[in-house]
Amino acid sequence: MTAREAAALLRGWDQILILTHRRPDGDTLGCALALRALLEQAGKTAWLLPNREATALFTPYLEGAFAPSSFAPQHVVAVDIASPSLFPENALPYRDRVELLIDHHPSNEGFGRHNWVEPDKAACGEIIYELVEELGTLTPRIALPLYVAISTDTGCFQYSNTSPNTHRVAARLMETGIDAFAVNKRHFRTKSFKRLRLEGMLAAEMELFQEGTVAIAAVTLDMMASLDAHEEDAEDIAAFAGQVEGVETAVTIRELKPGECKLSVRTSGGLNATKVCALLGGGGHAAAAGCTVTGSVDDAKAAILDAIRQVQARSK
Amino acid sequence: MTAREAAALLRGWDQILILTHRRPDGDTLGCALALRALLEQAGKTAWLLPNREATALFTPYLEGAFAPSSFAPQHVVAVDIASPSLFPENALPYRDRVELLIDHHPSNEGFGRHNWVEPDKAACGEIIYELVEELGTLTPRIALPLYVAISTDTGCFQYSNTSPNTHRVAARLMETGIDAFAVNKRHFRTKSFKRLRLEGMLAAEMELFQEGTVAIAAVTLDMMASLDAHEEDAEDIAAFAGQVEGVETAVTIRELKPGECKLSVRTSGGLNATKVCALLGGGGHAAAAGCTVTGSVDDAKAAILDAIRQVQARSK
């Protein structure tokens, strides 16, 4: 499906509901907001289905964007949703009503009547940008959420998914005069005090093995309790240990409850993380995998170190 | 001066020496390396004047780029150097021999015979890119150091100096197939273990005041000693405290020696950092200023809190 075809569809519609995915990120919310602004620019009524899992980080963008309970949509669009299994609870009634599905995940299940999936795009926001070119005019109200979508899905242009096109779209968005700096500060240069303290504890307790190439950091229940930290303070904490200079294998242990630990393994030095985690009943990707271990944090530490050594020994 | 004029100059030259500034960053080194590659592409001999202050972070890029001691330059170019006061020691003999000065600092003193200064560019790398367009062909050998220049000078496209042009140039550089991801990981997602531990200590000891809008963090001599940390582990540590959610005024105290502290004040909430530091004999910019205080860390803390309150009271 092309931008032109998608635009033609949308031109004929009105009273449009836009769905976002569970645990919504900047890409799904940004795309939905930009699409809503674009459709309103075209004189249509469009709303986002309320997503209760949207965190405070996105609150300022979402003001007034969620559909009132009285809204009876005639058409349903889903953005950045790879599978109906990622539908929030309140989106389930629309399971078979998605007429246009716009996404960039290679794993997209194509559950819409029309599916516009471009897996080479770093963010779904890059696809919505093409729609803007086709259907309307780029304004700050459209550009700002698209910048949020693209910057957050690429770690502010740092991840390997970032392409020349990502930068070109960012350039066009910035030309509308949006305050990209404020977005960057909010999403990439701000941490909760609890998060910072938690990282501080992790740094203090982190252990290095194998000449500093393996790092193991544990987030214990005690740590979380002593900081009165919440789930959002620990979000994506698995990326923390991997930033240590020289570390190729970073293990983050999360104590779920006494006697049960979740482990996350990130590798950058060629060790297959899936093979390591498979030994402990887990799985994932070659560079990022996970597993759950019964036992204390120390048990988990011993088990994963042993698993790492086994996989290393085999590949010699 | 235009790119065309600069290219015309360089076309007529050979045996070219390229100067970089003291405490060299990614922009000055990246520009010098890209310019050298561009000149070599044009069949010329070009070398960087050895810069002994270049840190290990840049070692991989610099291999074989420094002039042998036997090199007798016929022409001298300076990149990203705002003032001769920023010349490394060994560049001083070339003080009056800079024929072409390429820079983006608004404060540039125009000390070259020909001065090409574009203060609207986020990085000097954006200016060198224009020269490439004029003088040669963009290759990975030119594009990689230019990407280093541009990404490091913009905090990977996060700082307020980032413009649409910055992104457009980045897009072109990436199209040559360079491994931008590896550069990003090296410069933005890697920290020394000591740095991480130091940040951890800062997070643990940091104090918040005025309902969490003022943060004060102290890097003591004890901390540095207990970690066996070096100057490079504490580089740009003044940015750390400012990332705490809700903090508008971030003070970082650096204990220089017993009884003497250097203070750095960063503000994002409108408080004038220069006015605060001026009360303690310092100065700087509205959003980033500094001063030196005689006394202990606690003395410095009390003094700066008092200065902040005084400036706040006056502006009411």
XYZ file of C-alpha atoms in Angstrom:
632
model
C 0.000 0.000 0.000
C 1.300 3.480 -0.828
C 0.895 6.843 0.874
C -1.317 7.889 -2.009
C -3.662 4.934 -1.563
C -3.859 5.469 2.193
C -4.573 9.163 1.635
C -7.332 8.312 -0.849
C -8.972 6.026 1.697
C -8.831 8.610 4.466
C -10.210 11.352 2.201
C -13.438 9.405 1.900
C -13.814 8.851 5.640
C -15.021 10.808 8.668
C -15.640 10.100 12.383
C -12.364 8.259 12.738
C -11.065 6.436 15.812
C -7.312 5.933 16.179
C -5.947 3.004 18.197
C -2.577 2.894 19.980
C -0.819 -0.088 21.540
C -0.507 -1.312 25.121
C 2.232 0.287 27.223
C 2.156 3.097 24.670
C 5.454 4.678 23.639
C 6.264 7.914 21.854
C 5.886 6.344 18.427
C 2.353 5.006 18.786
C 1.083 8.091 20.648
C 2.969 10.548 18.451
C 1.646 8.920 15.288
C -1.906 8.907 16.593
C -1.706 12.585 17.582
C -0.186 13.609 14.264
C -2.766 11.615 12.331
C -5.560 13.214 14.354
C -4.181 16.704 13.653
C -3.839 15.865 9.963
C -7.417 14.582 9.739
C -8.754 17.605 11.603
C -6.842 19.811 9.179
C -8.808 18.041 6.435
C -12.050 18.986 8.187
C -12.713 15.588 9.723
C -13.508 14.429 13.230
C -10.851 12.132 14.652
C -10.065 10.975 18.170
C -7.626 8.687 19.920
C -9.142 5.813 21.835
C -8.221 6.630 25.471
C -5.127 4.687 26.487
C -4.986 4.370 30.252
C -1.427 3.114 30.231
C -0.027 6.346 28.792
C 2.527 7.592 31.336
C 2.926 11.109 32.677
C 5.769 11.628 30.221
C 3.216 11.995 27.434
C 0.475 13.839 29.312
C 1.262 17.307 27.887
C 0.871 16.097 24.307
C -2.341 14.177 24.947
C -4.463 16.967 26.358
C -7.882 16.872 24.733
C -6.958 14.108 22.291
C -8.858 11.181 23.793
C -12.322 10.438 22.441
C -15.291 11.291 24.644
C -17.284 8.224 25.677
C -20.122 9.395 23.433
C -18.023 9.120 20.263
C -19.389 6.559 17.788
C -16.653 5.980 15.214
C -17.421 5.117 11.630
C -13.855 4.129 10.767
C -10.964 2.704 12.768
C -7.233 3.190 12.150
C -4.420 1.499 14.132
C -0.913 2.955 14.314
C 2.312 1.215 15.337
C 0.432 -1.917 16.445
C 2.095 -5.130 15.279
C -0.545 -7.514 16.590
C -4.045 -7.488 18.136
C -2.374 -9.024 21.191
C -0.993 -5.537 21.806
C -4.473 -3.975 21.940
C -5.331 -2.287 25.227
C -8.387 -3.811 26.937
C -10.736 -1.090 25.707
C -9.603 -1.573 22.095
C -10.690 -5.222 21.967
C -14.205 -4.378 20.698
C -12.495 -2.919 17.589
C -10.498 -6.107 16.973
C -12.233 -6.805 13.639
C -12.989 -3.229 12.690
C -9.473 -1.961 11.842
C -9.805 -0.691 8.280
C -6.376 0.885 7.991
C -3.316 -0.430 9.789
C -0.145 1.676 9.610
C 3.006 0.169 11.092
C 6.751 -0.400 10.746
C 7.260 -3.631 12.719
C 8.594 -6.498 10.569
C 6.498 -8.839 12.704
C 3.252 -7.041 11.853
C 0.433 -9.559 11.492
C -1.508 -7.592 8.880
C -4.764 -7.740 10.795
C -6.310 -4.660 9.167
C -8.512 -4.594 6.084
C -5.857 -2.395 4.493
C -2.303 -2.814 5.794
C 0.403 -0.229 5.207
C 3.541 -1.721 6.714
C 7.045 -0.421 5.997
C 9.589 -2.405 7.998
C 12.545 -0.365 6.750
C 11.303 2.705 8.624
C 12.913 3.372 12.008
C 9.658 4.724 13.386
C 6.028 4.547 12.351
C 6.283 8.341 12.480
C 8.289 8.269 9.244
C 5.349 6.585 7.523
C 2.815 9.054 8.884
C 5.097 11.814 7.595
C 4.630 10.456 4.062
C 0.900 10.564 4.602
C 1.132 14.221 5.592
C 2.985 14.984 2.359
C 0.163 13.337 0.450
C -2.900 14.471 2.357
C -2.201 17.872 3.849
C 0.271 20.468 5.028
C 2.960 19.988 7.635
C 2.202 22.272 10.581
C 3.803 22.471 14.034
C 0.780 20.684 15.500
C 1.511 17.706 13.224
C 5.301 18.019 13.335
C 5.723 18.036 17.112
C 4.161 14.619 17.814
C 5.936 13.204 14.756
C 9.239 14.436 16.167
C 8.370 12.745 19.474
C 7.566 9.543 17.559
C 10.780 9.513 15.565
C 13.184 10.697 18.242
C 11.920 8.315 20.921
C 11.898 5.268 18.645
C 15.517 5.899 17.613
C 16.920 6.883 21.025
C 17.330 10.360 19.565
C 18.988 9.123 16.368
C 21.391 6.830 18.213
C 20.005 3.345 17.545
C 20.976 1.257 14.550
C 17.507 1.658 13.020
C 18.254 5.338 12.293
C 18.534 5.908 8.546
C 19.259 8.861 6.281
C 15.501 9.132 5.806
C 15.035 9.450 9.576
C 17.323 12.487 9.593
C 15.680 13.997 6.515
C 12.237 13.750 8.057
C 13.580 15.249 11.297
C 14.940 18.181 9.283
C 11.544 18.829 7.705
C 9.759 18.587 11.045
C 12.174 21.061 12.655
C 11.635 23.526 9.835
C 8.096 24.125 11.103
C 9.663 25.812 14.127
C 8.813 23.181 16.747
C 10.838 23.206 19.975
C 12.768 19.987 19.375
C 15.186 20.939 22.139
C 12.405 20.880 24.740
C 11.285 17.463 23.487
C 14.863 16.166 23.653
C 15.329 17.504 27.166
C 12.079 15.943 28.317
C 12.688 12.517 26.814
C 16.457 12.094 26.839
C 17.957 14.378 29.448
C 15.528 14.043 32.340
C 15.399 11.326 34.979
C 13.358 10.968 38.149
C 15.394 11.448 41.304
C 14.474 7.889 42.287
C 15.730 6.568 38.971
C 19.006 8.382 39.417
C 19.382 6.984 42.935
C 18.533 3.509 41.652
C 21.186 3.799 38.957
C 23.585 4.993 41.638
C 22.911 1.881 43.701
C 23.331 -0.327 40.629
C 26.663 1.310 39.847
C 27.831 0.826 43.437
C 26.844 -2.854 43.553
C 27.589 -3.875 39.978
C 30.140 -6.653 39.585
C 32.507 -7.123 36.682
C 33.809 -10.500 35.570
C 36.089 -11.913 32.890
C 38.434 -8.942 32.799
C 35.608 -6.446 32.799
C 33.793 -7.832 29.756
C 30.862 -9.215 31.758
C 28.807 -6.991 34.059
C 26.143 -8.191 36.444
C 23.845 -5.694 38.133
C 20.956 -6.574 40.399
C 17.828 -4.563 41.126
C 16.666 -6.020 44.439
C 13.325 -5.654 46.183
C 15.209 -3.955 49.026
C 16.589 -1.317 46.654
C 13.185 -0.585 45.199
C 11.630 -0.408 48.689
C 14.366 1.787 50.170
C 13.822 4.310 47.365
C 10.050 3.906 47.368
C 10.599 3.445 43.635
C 7.895 2.462 41.203
C 7.881 0.368 38.063
C 8.412 3.410 35.839
C 11.581 4.309 37.765
C 13.050 0.958 36.683
C 11.918 1.124 33.045
C 14.516 -0.071 30.555
C 16.997 -0.465 33.411
C 18.457 -3.444 31.510
C 20.287 -0.971 29.273
C 22.191 0.506 32.225
C 24.954 -2.050 32.809
C 25.747 -2.327 29.105
C 27.060 1.220 28.933
C 30.157 0.426 31.017
C 33.286 0.795 28.921
C 34.627 -2.596 27.883
C 31.509 -4.539 28.846
C 30.333 -6.906 26.120
C 27.839 -8.944 28.099
C 25.559 -7.102 30.497
C 23.253 -9.022 32.817
C 20.559 -7.269 34.795
C 18.875 -9.256 37.521
C 15.486 -8.080 38.674
C 14.250 -9.620 41.909
C 10.540 -10.093 41.230
C 9.674 -11.566 44.646
C 11.702 -13.412 47.258
C 12.966 -16.547 45.519
C 12.241 -15.436 41.938
C 14.410 -13.353 39.621
C 13.996 -12.135 36.071
C 17.222 -11.873 34.117
C 17.956 -9.745 31.095
C 21.064 -10.361 29.013
C 22.381 -7.816 26.486
C 25.439 -8.611 24.402
C 27.538 -6.553 22.030
C 30.616 -8.751 21.698
C 29.285 -11.652 19.669
C 28.081 -13.888 22.515
C 24.629 -15.232 21.667
C 22.289 -14.018 24.417
C 19.531 -16.415 23.367
C 21.788 -19.439 23.780
C 22.760 -18.248 27.252
C 19.154 -17.712 28.320
C 17.957 -20.926 26.683
C 20.087 -22.848 29.204
C 17.889 -21.337 31.891
C 14.620 -21.843 30.041
C 14.412 -18.410 28.447
C 14.776 -16.917 24.972
C 14.920 -13.765 22.869
C 17.211 -12.304 20.250
C 20.928 -12.819 19.638
C 21.832 -9.514 21.288
C 19.036 -9.293 23.870
C 17.394 -12.185 25.676
C 15.858 -13.002 29.028
C 14.885 -15.765 31.420
C 13.403 -16.308 34.870
C 15.314 -18.092 37.585
C 13.972 -19.584 40.807
C 16.183 -18.660 43.744
C 17.853 -15.687 45.360
C 19.707 -12.908 43.559
C 22.944 -14.723 44.375
C 21.535 -17.954 42.926
C 20.573 -16.096 39.755
C 24.027 -14.555 39.536
C 25.735 -17.945 39.840
C 23.351 -19.543 37.351
C 23.801 -16.927 34.640
C 27.576 -16.801 35.053
C 27.622 -20.562 34.640
C 25.389 -20.359 31.566
C 27.617 -17.683 30.021
C 30.695 -19.845 30.584
C 29.005 -22.879 29.061
C 28.069 -21.048 25.884
C 31.538 -19.509 25.668
C 33.165 -22.942 26.089
C 31.014 -24.429 23.325
C 31.799 -21.725 20.820
C 35.552 -22.080 21.281
C 33.889 33.856 2.550
C 32.064 31.137 0.636
C 32.729 27.430 0.189
C 33.651 28.145 -3.415
C 36.263 30.722 -2.423
C 37.744 28.443 0.212
C 37.856 25.565 -2.289
C 39.611 27.816 -4.823
C 42.265 28.697 -2.261
C 42.875 25.086 -1.294
C 43.069 23.980 -4.927
C 46.148 26.133 -5.351
C 47.888 24.816 -2.244
C 49.916 21.751 -1.244
C 51.895 20.618 1.842
C 49.144 21.711 4.204
C 49.197 21.643 7.999
C 45.893 21.531 9.887
C 45.623 22.931 13.417
C 43.136 21.828 16.086
C 42.360 23.487 19.421
C 43.448 22.741 22.961
C 41.517 20.047 24.844
C 40.382 18.890 21.402
C 36.807 17.691 20.975
C 35.100 15.692 18.263
C 34.378 18.762 16.172
C 37.928 20.102 15.849
C 39.471 16.634 15.372
C 36.698 15.385 13.082
C 36.953 18.491 10.894
C 40.733 18.206 10.675
C 40.549 14.533 9.729
C 37.845 15.109 7.130
C 39.752 18.035 5.647
C 42.910 15.938 5.488
C 41.053 13.120 3.696
C 39.500 15.627 1.294
C 42.858 17.191 0.482
C 44.476 13.796 -0.006
C 41.627 12.891 -2.323
C 42.636 15.966 -4.343
C 46.194 14.605 -4.562
C 47.687 16.863 -1.928
C 49.795 16.228 1.151
C 48.039 17.249 4.354
C 48.684 16.447 8.015
C 47.264 17.347 11.389
C 49.627 19.036 13.782
C 50.000 16.453 16.599
C 47.652 17.324 19.467
C 48.896 15.736 22.665
C 45.704 16.497 24.540
C 43.572 14.268 22.320
C 41.980 11.688 24.642
C 41.753 7.938 24.110
C 38.180 8.414 22.912
C 39.516 9.721 19.613
C 42.557 7.466 19.212
C 40.980 5.103 16.672
C 40.197 7.937 14.280
C 43.586 9.594 14.584
C 45.810 6.703 13.580
C 48.412 7.925 11.113
C 46.955 11.411 10.851
C 49.543 13.395 12.805
C 52.350 15.061 10.865
C 55.806 13.521 11.154
C 58.324 15.866 12.760
C 60.042 16.244 9.394
C 56.991 17.840 7.772
C 57.632 21.394 6.552
C 54.226 22.900 5.768
C 53.743 25.476 3.054
C 50.216 26.395 4.138
C 48.386 26.356 7.451
C 44.653 25.880 8.061
C 42.913 26.089 11.456
C 39.566 24.386 12.141
C 37.094 25.087 14.955
C 39.544 27.430 16.702
C 37.895 30.638 17.948
C 41.054 32.313 19.216
C 44.843 31.882 19.174
C 44.536 31.533 22.966
C 43.135 28.083 22.232
C 46.257 27.004 20.331
C 48.055 24.019 21.808
C 51.640 24.793 22.837
C 53.147 23.280 19.683
C 50.845 25.361 17.449
C 52.163 28.683 18.746
C 54.893 28.917 16.074
C 52.061 29.005 13.512
C 50.272 31.868 15.288
C 50.764 34.279 12.364
C 50.787 31.734 9.588
C 47.095 30.697 9.549
C 46.023 31.377 5.980
C 42.586 29.818 6.183
C 40.513 29.767 9.360
C 37.311 27.726 9.310
C 35.037 27.986 12.350
C 31.488 28.284 13.680
C 32.029 30.070 17.012
C 30.291 33.473 17.193
C 33.229 34.661 19.295
C 35.769 33.836 16.572
C 38.490 36.472 16.520
C 39.183 36.260 12.797
C 42.910 35.761 13.223
C 43.458 34.045 9.863
C 44.414 35.708 6.611
C 41.167 34.316 5.203
C 38.376 33.694 7.704
C 35.391 31.480 6.928
C 33.158 31.722 9.985
C 29.526 30.604 10.016
C 28.079 31.108 13.489
C 24.690 29.642 12.547
C 26.200 26.196 12.086
C 25.858 23.792 15.020
C 29.250 22.269 14.291
C 32.265 23.287 12.275
C 31.700 19.904 10.592
C 28.695 21.369 8.775
C 30.982 23.959 7.189
C 33.584 21.392 6.157
C 30.735 19.427 4.586
C 30.043 22.374 2.284
C 33.696 22.384 1.312
C 33.472 18.701 0.392
C 30.537 19.446 -1.872
C 32.635 22.074 -3.596
C 36.039 20.456 -3.728
C 35.602 16.713 -3.967
C 33.473 13.653 -3.428
C 31.950 12.523 -0.156
C 33.487 9.169 0.794
C 33.211 7.135 4.018
C 36.715 8.288 4.985
C 35.506 11.886 4.888
C 32.002 11.205 6.175
C 32.952 9.294 9.333
C 34.977 12.069 11.000
C 32.377 14.615 9.894
C 29.691 12.523 11.584
C 31.837 12.459 14.737
C 32.218 16.248 14.496
C 28.528 16.938 14.070
C 27.125 14.360 16.478
C 29.489 15.233 19.333
C 28.978 18.993 18.997
C 25.191 18.599 19.159
C 24.996 15.939 21.886
C 23.782 13.597 19.159
C 21.215 16.060 17.814
C 19.864 16.923 21.262
C 21.231 20.401 21.944
C 19.477 23.577 20.929
C 22.123 24.332 18.288
C 20.815 21.421 16.172
C 19.165 22.752 13.024
C 17.400 21.236 10.028
C 20.698 21.599 8.180
C 22.444 19.513 10.850
C 20.035 16.659 10.196
C 20.311 17.025 6.412
C 24.086 16.803 6.543
C 23.848 13.781 8.856
C 21.580 12.104 6.304
C 24.107 12.641 3.537
C 26.981 11.390 5.667
C 25.071 8.219 6.595
C 24.328 7.522 2.943
C 28.003 6.732 2.420
C 27.463 3.632 4.545
C 29.444 4.707 7.623
C 28.707 2.906 10.894
C 27.018 5.805 12.680
C 25.659 3.382 15.270
C 29.171 2.430 16.395
C 30.099 6.114 16.658
C 26.962 6.807 18.701
C 27.643 3.879 21.019
C 31.229 4.999 21.541
C 30.457 8.630 22.235
C 27.006 8.619 23.796
C 26.314 5.221 25.292
C 29.630 4.335 26.922
C 30.933 5.422 30.300
C 33.987 4.376 32.284
C 33.165 2.215 35.285
C 34.708 4.908 37.481
C 32.499 7.566 35.933
C 29.436 5.438 36.566
C 30.476 4.907 40.180
C 31.139 8.636 40.558
C 27.670 9.438 39.209
C 26.291 6.866 41.628
C 27.949 8.626 44.543
C 26.686 11.991 43.333
C 23.146 10.636 43.079
C 23.374 9.193 46.600
C 24.677 12.429 48.141
C 22.828 14.987 46.044
C 20.570 17.335 47.985
C 17.397 18.945 46.734
C 16.109 22.291 47.954
C 13.190 24.617 47.298
C 10.683 21.845 46.619
C 13.065 19.951 44.401
C 13.818 22.806 42.007
C 17.393 23.325 43.240
C 19.896 20.455 43.257
C 23.348 20.594 44.806
C 25.833 17.836 44.126
C 29.417 17.759 45.340
C 32.393 15.966 43.826
C 34.779 15.722 46.769
C 38.456 14.876 46.800
C 37.538 11.837 48.910
C 35.178 10.559 46.205
C 37.776 10.957 43.489
C 40.414 9.257 45.627
C 38.196 6.378 46.723
C 37.469 5.600 43.059
C 41.004 6.321 41.917
C 39.214 8.490 39.355
C 40.984 10.792 36.942
C 40.084 14.141 35.445
C 38.512 12.527 32.383
C 36.146 10.517 34.601
C 34.725 13.795 35.886
C 34.475 15.545 32.522
C 31.288 17.551 32.021
C 30.027 16.251 35.382
C 28.290 19.623 35.832
C 25.557 18.379 33.489
C 24.684 15.479 35.795
C 22.566 17.159 38.481
C 20.535 19.119 35.946
C 18.914 16.006 34.564
C 16.846 15.387 37.706
C 13.158 15.785 36.972
C 11.873 19.098 38.269
C 15.302 20.614 38.866
C 15.660 24.111 37.427
C 18.883 25.153 39.116
C 21.689 22.607 39.318
C 24.831 23.368 41.286
C 27.865 21.133 41.055
C 30.592 21.698 43.601
C 34.025 20.437 42.753
C 36.480 20.317 45.648
C 39.747 21.415 44.020
C 41.885 21.097 47.155
C 41.108 21.235 50.856
C 39.603 24.676 51.431
C 38.915 25.546 47.793
C 35.875 24.653 45.694
C 34.884 25.373 42.131
C 31.159 25.780 41.577
C 29.214 25.344 38.402
C 25.648 26.584 38.127
C 23.276 25.504 35.353
C 19.771 26.909 35.152
C 16.777 26.069 32.996
C 13.997 27.842 34.903
C 14.815 31.480 34.233
C 17.150 32.151 37.160
C 20.196 34.054 35.912
C 23.231 31.891 36.674
C 25.653 34.747 36.022
C 23.969 36.954 38.636
C 24.198 34.132 41.167
C 27.875 33.493 40.478
C 28.715 37.197 40.319
C 27.803 37.447 44.011
C 30.666 35.027 44.653
C 33.104 36.670 42.273
C 32.402 34.494 39.242
C 30.686 34.860 35.890
C 29.517 33.148 32.709
C 26.302 32.938 30.721
C 22.670 33.321 31.791
C 22.121 29.557 31.843
C 25.615 28.371 32.791
C 28.050 30.148 35.061
C 30.737 29.384 37.603
C 32.759 30.690 40.496
C 35.418 29.629 42.984
C 34.768 29.670 46.717
C 37.296 29.536 49.529
C 36.200 27.081 52.188
C 34.927 23.541 52.633
C 32.287 21.846 50.496
C 29.749 22.719 53.185
C 30.851 26.348 53.100
C 30.455 26.385 49.332
C 27.008 24.818 49.613
C 25.853 27.439 52.111
C 27.352 30.269 50.052
C 25.722 29.277 46.793
C 22.335 28.615 48.398
C 22.503 32.069 49.912
C 23.476 33.606 46.565
C 20.598 31.834 44.821
C 18.149 33.134 47.421
C 19.475 36.678 47.080
C 19.038 36.729 43.306
C 15.589 35.163 43.627
C 14.563 37.767 46.198
C 15.725 40.622 43.961
C 13.837 39.425 40.928
C 10.554 39.201 42.820
